Short mmCIF file of C-alpha atoms in Angstrom, two decimals:
data_model
loop_
_atom_site.label_atom_id
_atom_site.label_comp_id
_atom_site.label_asym_id
_atom_site.label_seq_id
_atom_site.Cartn_x
_atom_site.Cartn_y
_atom_site.Cartn_z
CA MET Z 15 -2.59 35.01 -22.54
CA LYS Z 16 -5.05 31.94 -21.99
CA GLN Z 17 -3.46 29.07 -23.51
CA ASN Z 18 -5.49 27.61 -26.02
CA ILE Z 19 -6.00 23.78 -25.62
CA LYS Z 20 -9.11 23.27 -27.83
CA THR Z 21 -9.27 20.04 -29.82
CA GLN Z 22 -10.07 20.53 -33.34
CA ASP Z 23 -12.70 17.73 -33.25
CA GLY Z 24 -14.19 18.51 -30.28
CA GLY Z 25 -12.52 15.25 -28.60
CA TRP Z 26 -11.82 14.58 -25.04
CA GLN Z 27 -8.78 15.80 -23.46
CA SER Z 28 -6.70 13.10 -22.07
CA GLY Z 29 -5.12 13.31 -18.56
CA ILE Z 30 -6.85 14.44 -15.12
CA ALA Z 31 -10.26 16.06 -15.43
CA LYS Z 32 -11.29 18.19 -12.61
CA SER Z 33 -14.46 16.70 -11.35
CA ILE Z 34 -17.37 18.95 -10.34
CA THR Z 35 -20.91 17.41 -8.88
CA PHE Z 36 -24.35 19.16 -8.27
CA ILE Z 37 -26.22 17.48 -6.05
CA VAL Z 38 -29.73 18.32 -7.76
CA THR Z 39 -31.74 16.56 -5.74
CA LYS Z 40 -31.58 14.24 -2.41
CA ASP Z 41 -34.93 12.64 -3.30
CA CYS Z 42 -34.92 8.93 -5.05
CA GLN Z 43 -37.53 6.12 -6.03
CA LEU Z 44 -35.77 3.67 -3.99
CA ALA Z 45 -34.38 3.36 -0.23
CA CYS Z 46 -31.34 0.81 -1.25
CA LYS Z 47 -30.34 -0.96 1.98
CA TYR Z 48 -26.58 -0.17 1.46
CA CYS Z 49 -26.47 3.43 0.35
CA TYR Z 50 -24.64 5.88 2.44
CA LEU Z 51 -26.87 8.52 1.83
CA VAL Z 52 -28.59 8.70 4.93
CA GLY Z 53 -30.44 11.88 4.85
CA LYS Z 54 -32.49 11.47 1.64
CA ASN Z 55 -35.53 13.92 1.30
CA GLU Z 56 -37.93 15.03 -0.90
CA THR Z 57 -37.65 18.85 0.26
CA GLU Z 58 -34.03 19.48 -0.82
CA ARG Z 59 -34.08 20.30 -4.82
CA MET Z 60 -31.74 22.61 -6.49
CA THR Z 61 -33.22 25.90 -8.29
CA PHE Z 62 -31.58 26.88 -11.48
CA SER Z 63 -30.46 29.95 -9.90
CA THR Z 64 -28.37 28.29 -7.66
CA ALA Z 65 -27.10 26.30 -10.24
CA LYS Z 66 -26.50 29.46 -12.37
CA ALA Z 67 -24.21 30.97 -9.34
CA ALA Z 68 -22.30 28.13 -8.68
CA ILE Z 69 -21.22 27.69 -12.58
CA ASP Z 70 -20.39 31.69 -12.40
CA TYR Z 71 -18.26 31.68 -9.89
CA ILE Z 72 -16.42 28.22 -10.99
CA LEU Z 73 -15.83 29.34 -14.88
CA SER Z 74 -14.48 32.79 -13.51
CA HIS Z 75 -12.32 31.00 -11.39
CA GLU Z 76 -10.33 29.26 -14.27
CA ASP Z 77 -6.72 29.75 -13.14
CA ASP Z 78 -7.89 27.98 -9.71
CA MET Z 79 -8.90 24.85 -11.82
CA PRO Z 80 -6.32 24.57 -14.35
CA GLN Z 81 -7.35 20.95 -15.30
CA ALA Z 82 -7.30 20.32 -19.25
CA SER Z 83 -10.81 19.02 -18.92
CA VAL Z 84 -13.65 18.70 -16.37
CA ILE Z 85 -16.77 16.26 -15.77
CA TRP Z 86 -19.91 17.65 -15.09
CA ASP Z 87 -21.43 15.45 -12.90
CA PHE Z 88 -25.10 15.23 -11.69
CA ILE Z 89 -26.29 13.04 -8.58
CA GLY Z 90 -29.04 12.79 -6.10
CA GLY Z 91 -30.96 10.96 -4.87
CA GLU Z 92 -31.81 9.73 -8.44
CA PRO Z 93 -30.07 12.63 -10.87
CA PHE Z 94 -32.96 12.00 -13.58
CA LEU Z 95 -35.70 13.15 -11.36
CA GLU Z 96 -34.54 16.50 -12.18
CA ILE Z 97 -34.16 16.10 -15.92
CA ASP Z 98 -35.51 19.44 -16.54
CA LEU Z 99 -33.21 21.47 -14.13
CA ILE Z 100 -30.32 19.18 -15.57
CA ASP Z 101 -31.18 19.78 -19.35
CA LYS Z 102 -31.22 23.95 -18.39
CA ILE Z 103 -27.94 23.51 -16.56
CA CYS Z 104 -26.27 21.66 -19.46
CA ASP Z 105 -27.35 24.39 -21.90
CA TYR Z 106 -26.07 27.24 -19.60
CA LEU Z 107 -22.85 25.58 -19.35
CA LYS Z 108 -22.65 25.23 -22.68
CA ILE Z 109 -22.99 28.76 -23.72
CA GLU Z 110 -20.71 30.08 -20.99
CA MET Z 111 -17.91 27.99 -21.83
CA PHE Z 112 -18.15 28.96 -25.27
CA ARG Z 113 -18.98 32.84 -24.19
CA ARG Z 114 -15.82 33.19 -22.19
CA ASN Z 115 -13.82 30.87 -24.45
CA HIS Z 116 -13.08 28.72 -21.63
CA HIS Z 117 -10.32 26.10 -22.05
CA TRP Z 118 -13.23 23.55 -20.98
CA PHE Z 119 -14.89 24.38 -23.80
CA ASN Z 120 -15.24 21.09 -26.33
CA SER Z 121 -13.10 19.42 -23.69
CA TYR Z 122 -16.16 18.15 -20.95
CA ARG Z 123 -17.95 15.10 -20.26
CA PHE Z 124 -21.80 15.23 -18.54
CA SER Z 125 -21.87 12.33 -16.33
CA PHE Z 126 -24.46 10.15 -14.55
CA SER Z 127 -24.97 7.48 -12.44
CA THR Z 128 -28.62 6.61 -12.25
CA ASN Z 129 -30.82 3.55 -11.03
CA GLY Z 130 -32.45 3.27 -14.41
CA ILE Z 131 -36.01 3.15 -13.51
CA ASN Z 132 -37.07 6.21 -15.84
CA TYR Z 133 -34.25 6.15 -18.17
CA ASP Z 134 -36.41 5.70 -20.97
CA SER Z 135 -39.05 8.51 -20.45
CA GLU Z 136 -39.22 10.99 -23.43
CA LYS Z 137 -37.37 14.00 -21.67
CA VAL Z 138 -34.38 11.60 -20.57
CA GLN Z 139 -34.21 10.12 -23.86
CA ARG Z 140 -34.64 13.55 -25.45
CA PHE Z 141 -31.52 15.24 -23.58
CA ILE Z 142 -29.21 11.84 -24.53
CA LYS Z 143 -29.74 12.83 -28.13
CA LYS Z 144 -29.32 16.20 -27.67
CA ASN Z 145 -25.90 15.76 -25.53
CA ARG Z 146 -24.76 12.06 -26.60
CA SER Z 147 -21.33 13.19 -28.08
CA HIS Z 148 -20.58 14.53 -24.05
CA LEU Z 149 -22.20 11.80 -22.31
CA SER Z 150 -21.20 9.50 -19.82
CA ILE Z 151 -24.06 7.34 -18.32
CA GLY Z 152 -23.87 4.26 -16.00
CA ILE Z 153 -26.90 2.52 -15.12
CA THR Z 154 -26.72 0.65 -11.34
CA ILE Z 155 -27.88 -3.37 -11.46
CA ASP Z 156 -26.64 -5.21 -9.09
CA GLY Z 157 -26.73 -8.59 -10.57
CA THR Z 158 -29.24 -11.41 -10.88
CA GLU Z 159 -33.19 -10.30 -9.85
CA ILE Z 160 -32.67 -11.98 -6.24
CA LYS Z 161 -29.38 -10.05 -5.46
CA HIS Z 162 -30.57 -6.86 -6.95
CA ASP Z 163 -33.98 -6.85 -5.21
CA MET Z 164 -32.57 -8.24 -1.91
CA ASN Z 165 -31.19 -4.54 -1.29
CA ARG Z 166 -32.65 -2.08 -4.15
CA VAL Z 167 -35.93 -1.22 -3.03
CA TYR Z 168 -38.74 1.02 -3.78
CA LYS Z 169 -38.92 3.24 -0.84
CA GLY Z 170 -41.63 2.69 1.89
CA THR Z 171 -41.83 -0.64 0.69
CA GLU Z 172 -39.96 -4.15 0.31
CA LYS Z 173 -40.75 -3.96 -3.50
CA GLY Z 174 -37.25 -4.65 -5.77
CA SER Z 175 -36.58 -2.53 -8.68
CA TYR Z 176 -35.13 -5.07 -10.58
CA LYS Z 177 -37.55 -5.50 -13.41
CA ASP Z 178 -38.09 -1.97 -13.71
CA VAL Z 179 -34.53 -1.50 -14.49
CA VAL Z 180 -33.26 -4.56 -16.53
CA ARG Z 181 -36.04 -3.67 -19.19
CA ASN Z 182 -33.87 -0.66 -20.02
CA ILE Z 183 -30.67 -2.24 -20.27
CA PRO Z 184 -30.61 -2.94 -23.80
CA LEU Z 185 -31.32 0.63 -24.86
CA TRP Z 186 -28.85 1.71 -22.89
CA LEU Z 187 -26.12 -0.43 -24.28
CA GLU Z 188 -27.20 0.49 -27.47
CA GLN Z 189 -26.66 3.88 -27.08
CA PHE Z 190 -23.47 3.33 -25.00
CA PRO Z 191 -22.07 0.28 -25.86
CA GLY Z 192 -18.90 0.40 -23.80
CA ALA Z 193 -20.82 1.37 -20.82
CA GLY Z 194 -20.13 -0.60 -17.53
CA THR Z 195 -22.44 -1.09 -14.37
CA LYS Z 196 -21.46 -0.73 -10.51
CA VAL Z 197 -21.93 -3.38 -8.43
CA THR Z 198 -22.16 -3.10 -4.52
CA ILE Z 199 -21.37 -5.71 -2.16
CA ILE Z 200 -22.57 -6.11 1.42
CA SER Z 201 -22.59 -9.13 3.91
CA ALA Z 202 -25.97 -10.24 3.02
CA ASP Z 203 -25.50 -10.70 -0.88
CA LEU Z 204 -22.14 -12.18 -0.63
CA PRO Z 205 -23.51 -15.93 -1.81
CA TYR Z 206 -25.03 -14.08 -5.02
CA ILE Z 207 -21.64 -12.47 -6.04
CA TYR Z 208 -20.46 -15.48 -9.13
CA GLU Z 209 -23.87 -15.78 -10.15
CA SER Z 210 -24.48 -12.14 -10.53
CA VAL Z 211 -21.74 -11.16 -12.22
CA LEU Z 212 -22.05 -14.04 -14.64
CA HIS Z 213 -25.94 -12.49 -15.31
CA LEU Z 214 -24.44 -9.10 -16.23
CA TYR Z 215 -22.51 -10.66 -18.73
CA SER Z 216 -24.81 -12.51 -20.25
CA LEU Z 217 -27.16 -9.20 -20.25
CA GLY Z 218 -24.36 -7.89 -22.52
CA ILE Z 219 -22.43 -5.62 -19.95
CA HIS Z 220 -18.75 -6.31 -20.61
CA ASP Z 221 -17.38 -4.00 -17.73
CA VAL Z 222 -18.36 -4.81 -14.10
CA ASN Z 223 -17.09 -2.45 -11.58
CA ILE Z 224 -18.02 -4.46 -8.07
CA ASN Z 225 -17.20 -3.34 -4.59
CA CYS Z 226 -17.70 -3.88 -0.85
CA VAL Z 227 -19.03 -0.92 1.00
CA PHE Z 228 -16.39 0.41 3.45
CA GLU Z 229 -18.76 0.88 6.16
CA ASP Z 230 -18.09 -1.32 9.33
CA VAL Z 231 -20.67 -4.13 8.56
CA TRP Z 232 -18.79 -7.65 8.07
CA ASN Z 233 -19.36 -10.17 10.13
CA ASP Z 234 -17.14 -13.19 10.99
CA GLY Z 235 -16.98 -15.63 8.09
CA ASP Z 236 -17.67 -13.05 5.75
CA ASP Z 237 -14.16 -12.77 4.16
CA LYS Z 238 -14.13 -16.39 3.53
CA LEU Z 239 -17.45 -16.74 1.61
CA PHE Z 240 -16.22 -13.84 -0.24
CA GLU Z 241 -13.20 -15.39 -1.58
CA GLU Z 242 -14.98 -18.46 -2.30
CA GLN Z 243 -17.07 -16.94 -4.55
CA LEU Z 244 -14.38 -15.10 -6.20
CA MET Z 245 -12.32 -18.14 -6.57
CA LYS Z 246 -15.53 -19.77 -8.25
CA LEU Z 247 -15.80 -16.90 -10.47
CA ALA Z 248 -12.35 -16.77 -11.44
CA ASP Z 249 -12.52 -20.54 -12.53
CA THR Z 250 -15.59 -19.66 -14.89
CA ILE Z 251 -14.03 -16.58 -16.40
CA VAL Z 252 -10.56 -18.40 -17.16
CA ASP Z 253 -12.17 -21.82 -18.03
CA GLU Z 254 -14.93 -20.27 -20.40
CA ASP Z 255 -12.60 -17.63 -21.87
CA TYR Z 256 -14.71 -14.82 -20.71
CA TYR Z 257 -11.44 -12.72 -19.89
CA GLU Z 258 -11.00 -12.30 -23.51
CA ASN Z 259 -14.19 -9.89 -23.92
CA TYR Z 260 -15.22 -9.18 -20.42
CA SER Z 261 -13.56 -7.54 -17.37
CA CYS Z 262 -14.90 -7.49 -13.79
CA SER Z 263 -13.04 -4.92 -11.45
CA PHE Z 264 -12.28 -7.82 -8.54
CA PHE Z 265 -9.34 -8.97 -10.70
CA SER Z 266 -6.27 -6.71 -11.20
CA GLU Z 267 -2.57 -7.27 -11.94
CA ARG Z 268 -1.95 -4.08 -9.79
CA LEU Z 269 -3.51 -5.86 -6.64
CA GLY Z 270 -1.64 -7.21 -3.55
CA LYS Z 271 1.38 -6.15 -3.57
CA PRO Z 272 3.91 -4.13 -0.89
CA MET Z 273 3.95 -0.13 -1.15
CA ASP Z 274 6.37 2.04 0.56
CA CYS Z 275 5.52 6.02 1.45
CA VAL Z 276 8.50 7.07 -1.27
CA THR Z 277 7.32 5.54 -4.33
CA ASP Z 278 3.56 4.44 -3.77
CA ASN Z 279 2.47 7.11 -1.28
CA GLU Z 280 -0.66 8.67 -3.40
CA ASN Z 281 -3.88 9.18 -1.87
CA TRP Z 282 -6.40 6.80 -3.14
CA CYS Z 283 -9.50 9.26 -2.84
CA GLY Z 284 -9.82 12.64 -4.88
CA ALA Z 285 -11.79 14.47 -2.07
CA GLY Z 286 -10.41 18.23 -2.00
CA LYS Z 287 -9.26 18.13 -5.75
CA MET Z 288 -13.09 17.26 -6.53
CA LEU Z 289 -15.88 19.85 -5.94
CA SER Z 290 -19.66 19.64 -5.19
CA VAL Z 291 -22.44 22.16 -4.73
CA ASP Z 292 -26.03 21.39 -3.07
CA ALA Z 293 -29.36 22.84 -3.30
CA ALA Z 294 -28.21 25.04 -0.65
CA GLY Z 295 -25.26 26.50 -2.69
CA ASN Z 296 -22.93 25.07 -0.27
CA PHE Z 297 -19.54 23.74 -1.48
CA TYR Z 298 -18.01 20.61 -0.18
CA PRO Z 299 -14.75 18.87 -1.06
CA CYS Z 300 -16.89 16.00 -2.24
CA THR Z 301 -20.40 14.68 -1.89
CA ARG Z 302 -19.33 12.18 1.05
CA PHE Z 303 -18.69 15.71 2.83
CA ALA Z 304 -22.51 16.93 2.73
CA GLN Z 305 -24.57 16.32 5.81
CA TYR Z 306 -26.84 13.77 3.89
CA SER Z 307 -23.90 11.59 3.45
CA LEU Z 308 -22.59 11.75 7.29
CA ARG Z 309 -24.06 9.11 9.86
CA ASN Z 310 -21.69 10.84 12.65
CA LYS Z 311 -20.29 14.12 11.82
CA LYS Z 312 -21.28 17.84 10.80
CA ALA Z 313 -20.80 18.55 7.08
CA TRP Z 314 -17.33 19.73 6.03
CA ILE Z 315 -18.20 23.05 4.28
CA ILE Z 316 -15.41 24.68 2.01
CA GLY Z 317 -17.53 27.67 0.77
CA ASN Z 318 -20.63 28.73 -0.68
CA ILE Z 319 -21.96 30.35 -4.03
CA HIS Z 320 -21.97 33.86 -2.20
CA ASP Z 321 -18.56 33.98 -0.42
CA GLY Z 322 -16.48 31.43 -2.83
CA ILE Z 323 -14.41 28.91 -1.81
CA ASP Z 324 -12.29 29.13 1.53
CA LYS Z 325 -8.77 27.65 0.55
CA ASN Z 326 -7.93 27.42 4.20
CA LYS Z 327 -10.63 24.54 4.52
CA LEU Z 328 -8.83 22.72 1.91
CA ARG Z 329 -5.66 22.63 3.33
CA PRO Z 330 -5.98 19.20 5.20
CA PHE Z 331 -6.80 17.67 1.94
CA LEU Z 332 -3.70 19.30 0.28
CA THR Z 333 -1.27 17.09 2.61
CA LEU Z 334 -3.45 13.70 2.30
CA ASP Z 335 -1.71 11.23 1.56
CA ARG Z 336 -1.69 6.81 2.16
CA CYS Z 337 0.86 7.38 4.62
CA THR Z 338 -0.40 10.66 6.83
CA GLN Z 339 -3.70 8.92 7.08
CA SER Z 340 -2.65 5.05 7.71
CA ASN Z 341 -1.46 3.26 11.03
CA ASP Z 342 1.46 1.19 11.14
CA GLU Z 343 -0.19 -2.15 10.06
CA CYS Z 344 -1.35 -0.50 6.85
CA ILE Z 345 1.86 1.23 6.29
CA GLY Z 346 3.58 -2.27 6.36
CA CYS Z 347 0.88 -4.26 4.73
CA GLU Z 348 2.44 -7.17 2.27
CA VAL Z 349 -0.87 -6.35 0.42
CA ALA Z 350 -1.23 -2.87 0.29
CA SER Z 351 -1.73 -2.16 -3.15
CA GLY Z 352 -5.24 -1.54 -4.75
CA CYS Z 353 -6.73 -1.55 -0.92
CA ALA Z 354 -9.14 1.17 -1.44
CA TRP Z 355 -10.74 4.06 1.16
CA CYS Z 356 -13.36 6.79 1.02
CA GLN Z 357 -11.96 9.79 2.39
CA GLY Z 358 -15.68 10.70 3.67
CA GLU Z 359 -15.94 7.49 5.37
CA ASN Z 360 -12.57 7.95 7.02
CA PHE Z 361 -14.32 11.46 8.32
CA ASP Z 362 -17.39 9.91 9.69
CA ALA Z 363 -15.80 6.87 11.22
CA ALA Z 364 -13.06 8.87 12.79
CA ASP Z 365 -12.72 9.41 16.81
CA THR Z 366 -12.08 13.06 15.81
CA ASN Z 367 -13.24 15.74 12.90
CA THR Z 368 -10.17 14.58 11.05
CA VAL Z 369 -9.84 13.54 7.63
CA PHE Z 370 -6.27 11.61 8.65
CA GLN Z 371 -7.53 8.61 10.49
CA ARG Z 372 -8.28 5.85 8.00
CA ALA Z 373 -10.73 3.41 8.83
CA THR Z 374 -9.80 -0.48 8.41
CA ALA Z 375 -13.41 -2.29 8.03
CA ILE Z 376 -12.54 -3.31 4.92
CA CYS Z 377 -9.21 -4.86 5.94
CA LYS Z 378 -10.30 -8.69 6.35
CA MET Z 379 -12.35 -8.62 2.97
CA HIS Z 380 -9.72 -6.94 0.81
CA LYS Z 381 -6.76 -9.70 1.92
CA ALA Z 382 -9.68 -12.06 0.89
CA ARG Z 383 -9.97 -10.46 -2.28
CA VAL Z 384 -6.28 -10.44 -2.49
CA ARG Z 385 -6.07 -14.45 -2.46
CA ALA Z 386 -8.71 -14.71 -4.99
CA ASN Z 387 -6.69 -12.21 -7.06
CA ASN Z 388 -3.07 -14.32 -7.24
CA TYR Z 389 -5.58 -17.69 -7.62
CA TYR Z 390 -7.43 -15.88 -10.75
CA TRP Z 391 -3.95 -14.79 -12.34
CA ASN Z 392 -1.96 -17.99 -11.74
CA LYS Z 393 -4.75 -19.70 -13.37
CA LEU Z 394 -5.08 -17.72 -16.37
CA TYR Z 395 -1.26 -17.50 -16.72
CA ARG Z 396 -0.88 -21.20 -17.08
CA LYS Z 397 -3.77 -21.24 -19.38
CA LEU Z 398 -2.00 -18.72 -21.69
CA GLU Z 399 1.31 -20.61 -21.41
CA ARG Z 400 -0.25 -24.02 -22.18
CA LEU Z 401 -2.07 -22.20 -25.42
CA GLN Z 402 1.41 -20.82 -26.39
CA GLN Z 403 3.12 -24.15 -26.47
CA ARG Z 404 0.39 -25.44 -28.04
CA GLU Z 405 0.51 -22.62 -30.79
CA ARG Z 406 4.37 -23.12 -31.37
CA PHE Z 407 3.88 -26.97 -31.29
CA GLU Z 408 1.06 -26.80 -34.56
CA GLN Z 409 3.91 -23.75 -35.92
CA ASN Z 410 6.45 -26.34 -35.98
CA LYS Z 411 4.14 -29.34 -37.17
CA ARG Z 412 3.04 -27.49 -40.05
CA LYS Z 413 6.80 -26.24 -40.85
CA ASP Z 414 7.60 -30.04 -40.96
CA ASN Z 415 4.70 -30.79 -43.12
CA ASN Z 416 6.15 -28.10 -45.46
CA VAL Z 417 9.63 -29.53 -45.74
CA THR Z 418 8.30 -33.13 -46.16
CA CYS Z 419 5.97 -31.83 -48.81
CA LEU Z 420 8.81 -29.95 -50.68
CA LYS Z 421 11.02 -32.86 -50.50
CA SER Z 422 8.12 -35.42 -52.17
CA LYS Z 423 7.52 -35.85 -55.66
CA PRO Z 424 4.81 -34.61 -56.43
CA CYS Z 425 3.62 -32.74 -53.34
#
């Protein structure tokens, strides 16, 4: 008998959700210079019949995917280039989850990361209105116009996209007031981190998720410049009280501590637990294992819509943890916590066709981040302690005044 875990109010189930990604197109208006999608093109576009077959397979294998909730993720390229297809897919998903009394019915999200260029189009806005209660949409804007336009340029040109994106930020924030943006850092734009984060705050974006690329692109001295930018940012966030209402993912209390292979041995990446399907109907453990994401390796296909998923091809991912893929230096690192990795990049950069060789190009940048992070929290805690001391002083002062007033006749 199927367990009924549907919510009465149509709410989002707590806990870990299954992430299922449709690569609806490999086309995009932009040719971002740091993009890991090295095989973007205008020809590989998903058909509804392929999407339908993938959905039918997934929903008919409910026991293999017991997670309480699901994220139906749509990517490209730029997913909103295929809004008509996506609208049709989402309608079919809602109907089928209801018809099958699937445990994901009313416990799902449709998720998008978009470049924001056609966010205000009539079709996209109609889709948003139709699915608003089950939507998560992030618009990528990299910071100031200078930083954004350094990398996020229209394909075939050097024309930046900042103006075409920023005009849609107010509408996006009106519809998704708690939404955050995702910022990517490479060597060339390190000098713009400080002003870019503050610029995003000024646009009304309160949650800035920001990270360095995992690829081996870092030059000598980049870590020092990175640290300087983050410490400067820390000063402003603390001194001007941004910490009260804004966040930046570069600063975290869980960052920069030792770890061990007994209590802290989880895999950072969810590859193998996620599922992706492309226009050809192939399944992957993550989009980073599709061919258009790989520079040096052949795609890691785990099945297709006709034959299903070959669980043997998923076995390596089931044994992945921090220690099975890290070298001795990483395992014994004093600031190991918070050091991220991408399983697809590990695979692509490895000497052989393995997911058990961790790429470490990010190492020096992580250590610089930890140093700045320690500076940030020390500064913030000292400020909060001073504020608490001042508040206690004011409380005592008010108490003394009250006592004096009671002793006086009249008060």
